[in-house]
Structures are given as C-alpha cells and as structure tokens.
Coordinates of C-alpha atoms and ligand atoms in Angstrom, one line a residue:
X730 CA -3.5 16.2 3.9
X731 CA -1.5 15.4 0.7
X732 CA 1.5 17.6 0.5
X733 CA 2.8 19.0 -3.0
X734 CA 5.6 17.1 -4.2
X735 CA 8.1 19.8 -4.6
X736 CA 7.7 20.8 -1.0
X737 CA 8.0 17.3 0.2
X738 CA 11.0 16.4 -1.8
X739 CA 13.0 19.6 -0.9
X740 CA 11.1 19.8 2.6
X741 CA 12.1 19.5 6.3
X742 CA 13.6 16.6 7.8
X743 CA 11.3 13.4 7.7
X744 CA 9.2 11.5 10.2
X745 CA 11.6 9.5 12.1
X746 CA 10.9 6.2 10.4
X747 CA 11.6 7.5 7.1
X748 CA 14.4 9.7 7.8
X749 CA 15.7 12.8 6.0
X750 CA 14.8 12.8 2.5
X751 CA 18.0 14.2 0.3
X752 CA 18.3 14.7 -3.4
X753 CA 21.8 13.5 -4.3
X754 CA 23.7 12.1 -7.3
X755 CA 22.8 8.5 -8.4
X756 CA 25.2 6.1 -6.9
X757 CA 25.7 2.5 -8.0
X758 CA 27.5 0.0 -6.0
X759 CA 30.0 -2.5 -7.7
X760 CA 27.5 -5.0 -8.6
X761 CA 25.1 -2.4 -9.9
X762 CA 22.6 -1.9 -7.5
X763 CA 21.4 1.5 -6.4
X764 CA 22.8 3.0 -3.1
X765 CA 20.6 4.9 -0.7
X766 CA 20.7 8.6 -0.8
X767 CA 20.7 8.7 -4.4
X768 CA 18.2 8.8 -7.3
X769 CA 16.7 5.9 -9.1
X770 CA 17.6 6.4 -12.8
X771 CA 14.0 6.4 -13.8
X772 CA 12.6 7.0 -17.2
X773 CA 10.6 10.2 -18.0
X774 CA 11.9 12.2 -15.1
X775 CA 11.0 15.8 -15.8
X776 CA 8.8 15.1 -18.7
X777 CA 5.2 15.0 -18.5
X778 CA 4.1 11.6 -16.8
X779 CA 0.9 9.8 -17.5
X780 CA -0.9 12.1 -15.4
X781 CA -0.1 14.9 -17.4
X782 CA 2.2 16.6 -15.0
X783 CA 6.1 16.6 -15.2
X784 CA 7.5 13.6 -13.3
X785 CA 9.5 14.8 -10.2
X786 CA 12.7 12.9 -8.9
X787 CA 11.8 10.7 -6.0
X788 CA 15.0 9.9 -4.3
X789 CA 16.2 6.9 -3.0
X790 CA 15.7 7.3 0.9
X791 CA 18.4 6.7 3.3
X792 CA 19.0 3.8 5.3
X793 CA 17.4 3.6 8.6
X794 CA 19.4 3.2 12.1
X795 CA 16.4 1.9 13.9
X796 CA 12.9 0.9 13.3
X797 CA 9.4 1.8 14.0
X798 CA 6.9 3.3 15.0
X799 CA 5.0 1.8 12.0
X800 CA 3.1 3.9 9.7
X801 CA -0.1 2.1 8.9
X802 CA -1.6 2.2 5.5
X803 CA -4.9 0.4 4.4
X804 CA -5.1 -0.5 0.7
X805 CA -8.7 0.1 0.1
X806 CA -11.3 0.0 -2.6
X807 CA -14.8 -1.8 -2.0
X808 CA -14.6 -2.7 -5.9
X809 CA -12.7 -6.3 -6.6
X810 CA -10.2 -6.5 -9.1
X811 CA -8.8 -2.9 -8.9
X812 CA -5.2 -4.2 -8.1
X813 CA -5.3 -3.7 -3.9
X814 CA -3.6 -7.1 -3.4
X815 CA -1.0 -6.8 -6.2
X816 CA -0.3 -3.2 -5.1
X817 CA 0.1 -4.6 -1.4
X818 CA 2.4 -7.2 -2.2
X819 CA 4.6 -5.0 -4.5
X820 CA 4.5 -2.0 -2.7
X821 CA 5.6 -3.9 0.3
X822 CA 8.4 -5.8 -1.4
X823 CA 9.7 -2.3 -2.9
X824 CA 9.6 -0.7 0.7
X825 CA 11.6 -3.8 2.1
X826 CA 14.2 -3.1 -0.8
X827 CA 14.7 0.1 0.4
X828 CA 15.3 -1.2 3.8
X829 CA 12.1 -0.6 5.5
X830 CA 10.8 -3.5 7.8
X831 CA 7.3 -4.1 6.3
X832 CA 4.4 -6.0 7.6
X833 CA 1.6 -7.0 5.3
X834 CA -1.7 -7.8 6.8
X835 CA -3.9 -10.2 4.8
X836 CA -7.5 -8.8 5.6
X837 CA -9.6 -10.6 2.8
X838 CA -11.0 -13.9 3.9
X839 CA -9.9 -15.1 0.3
X840 CA -6.2 -15.2 1.4
X841 CA -5.1 -14.0 -2.0
X842 CA -2.3 -11.7 -0.5
X843 CA -0.8 -15.1 1.2
X844 CA -1.5 -17.0 -1.9
X845 CA 0.3 -14.1 -4.0
X846 CA 3.4 -14.5 -1.6
X847 CA 3.5 -18.3 -2.3
X848 CA 2.1 -19.1 1.1
X849 CA -0.9 -21.5 1.5
X850 CA -3.1 -19.7 3.9
X851 CA -5.0 -22.9 4.9
X852 CA -1.8 -24.4 6.5
X853 CA -2.2 -22.0 9.7
X854 CA -4.1 -23.1 12.7
X855 CA -4.0 -19.4 14.0
X856 CA -4.5 -16.4 11.6
X857 CA -5.6 -12.9 12.0
X858 CA -9.1 -13.9 13.0
X859 CA -8.0 -15.5 16.2
X860 CA -6.3 -12.3 16.9
X861 CA -9.2 -10.4 16.3
X862 CA -11.5 -12.2 18.6
X863 CA -9.1 -11.5 21.5
X864 CA -8.1 -15.1 22.4
X865 CA -4.6 -15.9 23.9
X866 CA -3.1 -16.1 20.3
X867 CA 0.0 -14.0 20.2
X868 CA 0.7 -11.7 17.1
X869 CA 4.2 -12.4 17.3
X870 CA 3.7 -16.1 16.8
X871 CA 1.3 -15.6 14.0
X872 CA 3.2 -13.4 11.9
X873 CA 5.4 -15.5 8.9
X874 CA 8.5 -14.2 7.0
X875 CA 8.2 -14.3 3.2
X876 CA 11.1 -15.0 0.8
X877 CA 11.7 -11.4 0.5
X878 CA 13.9 -10.0 3.4
X879 CA 12.5 -7.3 5.7
X880 CA 8.7 -8.6 4.3
X881 CA 6.7 -10.4 6.7
X882 CA 2.9 -11.4 6.5
X883 CA 0.0 -11.7 9.1
X884 CA -2.0 -14.3 7.3
X885 CA -5.5 -14.8 7.2
X886 CA -8.0 -17.5 5.6
X887 CA -11.6 -18.1 5.3
X888 CA -11.9 -18.1 9.1
X889 CA -11.9 -14.4 8.7
X890 CA -15.4 -14.3 7.2
X891 CA -16.6 -15.9 10.5
X892 CA -14.8 -13.1 12.6
X893 CA -16.8 -10.6 11.0
X894 CA -20.2 -12.1 12.0
X895 CA -18.5 -12.7 15.6
X896 CA -17.3 -9.2 16.0
X897 CA -20.7 -7.7 15.6
X898 CA -21.5 -8.3 19.1
X899 CA -18.2 -7.2 20.3
X900 CA -17.6 -4.2 22.6
X901 CA -15.1 -1.9 20.8
X902 CA -15.4 -4.2 17.5
X903 CA -14.1 -1.4 15.2
X904 CA -10.9 -1.4 17.3
X905 CA -10.3 -5.0 17.0
X906 CA -7.4 -4.9 14.4
X907 CA -5.7 -1.8 15.9
X908 CA -5.5 -3.6 19.2
X909 CA -4.2 -6.5 17.6
X910 CA -1.3 -4.6 16.0
X911 CA -0.3 -2.7 19.0
X912 CA 2.5 -5.2 20.2
X913 CA 4.2 -5.0 16.8
X914 CA 4.1 -1.2 16.1
X915 CA 7.7 -0.8 17.0
X916 CA 8.9 -3.5 15.0
X917 CA 8.0 -2.3 11.8
X918 CA 8.4 0.9 9.7
X919 CA 5.4 0.4 7.5
X920 CA 2.2 -1.9 8.1
X921 CA 0.2 -2.3 4.7
X922 CA -3.5 -3.8 5.2
X923 CA -5.0 -5.6 2.1
X924 CA -8.6 -5.1 2.3
X925 CA -11.5 -7.0 1.0
X926 CA -13.7 -5.6 -1.6
X927 CA -16.6 -4.3 0.8
X928 CA -17.1 -1.4 3.2
X929 CA -18.3 -3.8 5.9
X930 CA -16.9 -4.3 9.4
X931 CA -13.5 -5.8 8.6
X932 CA -12.5 -2.6 6.0
X933 CA -13.9 -0.2 9.1
X934 CA -11.3 -2.1 11.4
X935 CA -8.7 -1.5 8.8
X936 CA -9.5 2.2 8.5
X937 CA -9.5 2.4 12.1
X938 CA -6.0 0.8 12.6
X939 CA -4.5 3.2 9.8
X940 CA -3.0 6.2 9.5
X941 CA -3.5 6.6 5.8
X942 CA -5.6 5.1 3.2
X943 CA -4.4 4.2 -0.3
X944 CA -6.9 3.8 -3.0
X945 CA -6.0 1.7 -6.2
X946 CA -8.2 2.5 -9.0
X947 CA -8.4 0.4 -12.3
X948 CA -8.0 2.5 -15.3
X949 CA -11.3 1.2 -16.7
X950 CA -14.7 2.5 -17.2
X951 CA -16.6 2.9 -14.0
X952 CA -13.2 3.1 -12.1
X953 CA -14.7 6.2 -10.2
X954 CA -18.0 4.7 -9.7
X955 CA -18.1 4.0 -5.7
X956 CA -15.5 6.1 -4.9
X957 CA -17.5 8.9 -3.6
X958 CA -19.1 6.2 -1.2
X959 CA -15.6 5.1 -0.3
X960 CA -14.5 8.9 0.4
X961 CA -17.5 9.1 2.6
X962 CA -16.8 6.0 4.7
X963 CA -13.3 7.4 5.2
X964 CA -14.8 10.7 6.4
X965 CA -17.2 8.9 8.7
X966 CA -14.3 6.9 10.3
X967 CA -12.2 10.1 10.4
X968 CA -14.8 11.6 12.3
X969 CA -16.2 8.8 14.9
X970 CA -13.4 6.6 15.2
X971 CA -10.0 7.6 14.0
X972 CA -9.1 11.2 13.7
X973 CA -5.6 10.9 12.3
X974 CA -6.8 9.0 9.3
X975 CA -5.8 10.6 6.1
X976 CA -5.7 9.9 2.4
X977 CA -2.2 8.8 1.0
X978 CA -3.5 8.9 -2.2
X979 CA -5.1 7.5 -5.3
X980 CA -3.0 4.9 -7.4
X981 CA -4.0 4.3 -10.8
X982 CA -3.5 0.7 -12.0
X983 CA -3.7 -1.4 -15.0
X984 CA -3.0 1.7 -17.3
X985 CA -2.4 0.9 -21.1
X986 CA -0.9 4.0 -22.5
X987 CA -1.5 2.5 -26.2
X988 CA -5.4 2.7 -25.4
X989 CA -7.4 6.1 -25.8
X990 CA -9.5 4.3 -23.6
X991 CA -7.3 4.1 -20.6
X992 CA -5.7 7.6 -21.1
X993 CA -9.2 9.3 -21.2
X994 CA -10.2 7.4 -17.9
X995 CA -6.8 8.5 -16.1
X996 CA -7.4 12.0 -17.4
X997 CA -11.0 11.9 -15.5
X998 CA -9.4 10.4 -12.4
X999 CA -6.8 13.4 -12.5
X1000 CA -9.4 16.0 -13.2
X1001 CA -11.5 14.8 -10.3
X1002 CA -8.5 14.2 -7.9
X1003 CA -5.7 16.4 -9.2
X1004 CA -4.0 16.5 -5.7
X1005 CA -4.5 12.9 -4.4
X1006 CA -3.7 10.9 -7.5
X1007 CA 0.1 9.7 -7.6
X1008 CA 2.3 10.6 -10.2
X1009 CA 3.3 6.9 -10.5
X1010 CA 0.8 5.0 -12.5
X1011 CA 1.0 1.2 -12.7
X1012 CA 1.0 0.0 -16.2
X1013 CA -1.1 -3.3 -17.4
X1014 CA 1.0 -6.2 -17.9
X1015 CA 0.8 -9.6 -17.9
X1016 CA 3.6 -9.7 -15.7
X1017 CA 1.5 -9.1 -12.7
X1018 CA -0.6 -12.2 -13.0
X1019 CA 2.4 -14.5 -13.6
X1020 CA 3.9 -13.3 -10.4
X1021 CA 0.7 -14.5 -8.6
X1022 CA 1.3 -18.1 -10.1
X1023 CA 4.9 -17.8 -9.0
X1024 CA 4.2 -16.7 -5.6
X1025 CA 6.6 -13.7 -5.4
X1026 CA 6.6 -10.1 -5.9
X1027 CA 7.3 -8.7 -9.3
X1028 CA 10.5 -7.0 -7.7
X1029 CA 12.3 -10.4 -7.4
X1030 CA 10.2 -12.3 -10.2
X1031 CA 11.0 -9.7 -12.9
X1032 CA 13.3 -7.3 -11.0
X1033 CA 14.2 -5.3 -14.2
X1034 CA 10.6 -5.2 -15.6
X1035 CA 8.5 -2.1 -15.9
X1036 CA 6.1 -3.1 -13.4
X1037 CA 8.8 -3.6 -10.8
X1038 CA 10.1 -0.1 -11.5
X1039 CA 6.5 1.0 -11.1
X1040 CA 6.3 -0.2 -7.6
X1041 CA 9.7 1.0 -6.8
X1042 CA 8.9 4.6 -7.9
X1043 CA 5.4 4.4 -5.7
X1044 CA 7.4 3.7 -3.0
X1045 CA 9.9 6.5 -3.1
X1046 CA 6.7 8.7 -4.2
X1047 CA 5.1 7.7 -0.8
X1048 CA 8.2 8.3 1.3
X1049 CA 8.9 11.7 -0.5
X1050 CA 5.1 12.6 0.2
X1051 CA 5.3 11.8 3.7
X1052 CA 8.9 13.4 4.3
X1053 CA 7.5 16.1 6.5
X1054 CA 6.5 15.1 10.1
X1055 CA 3.0 14.9 11.0
X1056 CA 1.0 17.5 12.9
X1057 CA 1.9 17.0 16.7
X1058 CA -1.2 16.2 18.5
Ligands
ADP699 P1 -8.0 -6.6 -5.7 O1 -7.2 -7.1 -4.6 O2 -8.6 -5.1 -5.7 O3 -9.1 -7.5 -6.1 P2 -5.8 -7.8 -7.5 O4 -4.5 -7.1 -7.0 O5 -6.2 -9.2 -7.2 O6 -7.0 -7.0 -7.2 O7 -5.9 -7.8 -8.9 C1 -6.9 -8.6 -10.0 C2 -6.2 -9.5 -11.1 O8 -5.6 -8.4 -12.0 C3 -5.5 -10.1 -10.7 O9 -5.5 -11.4 -11.5 C4 -3.9 -9.5 -11.0 O10 -2.8 -10.4 -11.2 C5 -4.4 -8.7 -12.1 N1 -3.4 -7.3 -11.9 C6 -3.3 -6.4 -10.8 N2 -2.6 -5.6 -11.4 C7 -2.3 -5.9 -12.6 C8 -1.7 -5.0 -13.7 N3 -1.0 -3.8 -13.4 N4 -1.5 -5.4 -15.0 C9 -2.2 -6.5 -15.3 N5 -3.0 -7.2 -14.5 C10 -2.7 -6.8 -13.0
MG700 MG1 -7.7 -8.6 -3.2

C-alpha cells in the first residue's frame, strides 16, 4: 500500500534500514554539500508540481549506523525504452549518495545496466545466469563494484536469455533470483532489479524476489497501454508466489513540460493512478543518453543538472514514503 506523503514525512520512526525521517533546517557542509538530516533545497517545494499536487519536502535521510536487511525493488514495465535502466542506475546512485548500500541487479540479457555503468558485461565468466541455475558460483564473487562508492552491480549478459529457457524445467523456478540474493540480503540497504521488457519467467523471478515494484512510464502516447496487464501480473505474483509484494509507485519519465502532449499524458496517468504516481517526475533531457555513452550515473556525470536533482528527489521521496515500518507478519 502506498502511504500519503504527509503521513509518511511526519510519521513514526522508519524501517530500520532507512532510519528515522526528520525534517530539519538545511545544513550545508563547508564544501557546499548537503548534510544528512536536512532538507534538499529543491525548486518548487510547496508549489504545484508537474503532477498538479503541491510538491512536499522530502528530507535528506539520516546516516545509517548499520546496513541491511535489504529492501528489494523490481524496476518493471514490459514496454522497452521507458526508462527502467536509466532509473535503476540513477536512483541507485542517488541512494548511494545518501549513504545507502545499494546493489543493482542486471536482469536483462541485453546487459544495458552494466554498459550504462561503464562495465562491459561480456568480460565476465560468471554472471547472474550461473547463480540462477544453482551451480557452485558464489554471489559475493560475482558482484562487482562500480565507480560510485556504495553502489555495486550484479552483472548479466546474453547468457541470461539461455537461463530463462533452462529455468523452465527447474523445480521452484520462480524463486531462483530470491534464492540467489539471500546471501547478500544483510549486506545492502536497497537492491534494485532492472527487469527486461517482458512479463516472462525472468520478470516473474524479479517480482518474486522483490518487496516492491516500481513502474517507470514514459510520458508519451500509449504510456498506459499494457499497464493493466502489468498490474494483473503483479497481483498474480502476490497471490501465488510472494504475498509481501507491493507497488512502490509509478514514475513518470521523459517528461517535457513545454509540450502540451506530455502534460496531457501525465494528467491522464495522475487521473488513473492518483495515489501511486510519484510527485517526482523525471524530465526529458539529452543528458541521459549522454550518461550512457559516458558510462556513469547522471549524479556524477552532471551532478548539478536537473536530471540529477530529479533522481535525488526520487530517492528521498521513496525513503519518505517507506518511512513507516512494514506490517509485522
Ligand atoms: P528501458 O530500460 O525501459 O528500455 P532506458 O532506460 O534504456 O529504458 O531508456 C531508453 C532510452 O531513453 C535510452 O537511450 C536512455 O538514454 C533514454 N532516456 C531515458 N530516460 C531519459 C530521459 N529522462 N530523457 C531523455 N532520454 C532518456
Ligand atoms: Mg533496460
């Protein structure tokens, strides 16, 4: 269930791994960086944001004294080119900037996540493919560090498409990724899974391993086409395989406020999913394709850009939404 933002921001102490959310005065360190516990000096706070609702303050979360257990989020939309991989990299990098230990799981045989982090996925002998099939490969040896402190990658490459075929005959085939991730659950605060553009067995594995699913939607015509099917799939996985799965939220991406078209599409998305859509909307900017070429997140490639600010705000919004403890059960 998605909580109302005001309740979350002023709400009770947070899940252990996010710590308590407090709203305080912005504090800048001597080198001009934000310090934890303050507010990010966002533009437009209190004024109607792109979704039409007043933009709340999403405070900078306090530092953590320990890490884990990980909160696992599947980045999912069976449509390609909607911003799944871009959001996985940049949300992950923003969470790492806030001191969270983050693992990004490349769960698309195309390996775009690895490439976007400047890592050639074909160089690895062992990838997520080998872990899924339950050989003697060790996940800790398979994970690689990225250039961003606190941000690690579990790489995949084209071998993963073979895993999808081979898994079909395995017992417990939907639980392979969940099993694979178990040994590192206490190492990370957040694990983001970059899903492939399909609702096949790999995506079902991601949803089975996840606590929540985030759905990036491109602000273009037909953005909502297919979303009903995706939501049905999420419901089925919740009923049959993973009762804790919830919708973390819908993220509008590639938004160009100058075009009536994008504004109309976003208005339709908000009308259809008033509770689920994040206040944070990611703008369309050429900086994102540039980051893919550069092989690094926007938060380091263009740290003061609107795009970097967008993903930092998304990270804080996500932490504010989930500041209240999950149901015990
Ligand atoms: P997916 O993983 O859903 O297929 P990607 O994240 O790979 O989508 O994005 C598809 C393409 O759109 C990539 O070339 C990416 O650089 C570009 N892109 C992603 N987000 C934005 C954005 N906010 N503005 C402009 N281009 C973007
Ligand atoms: Mg992708």
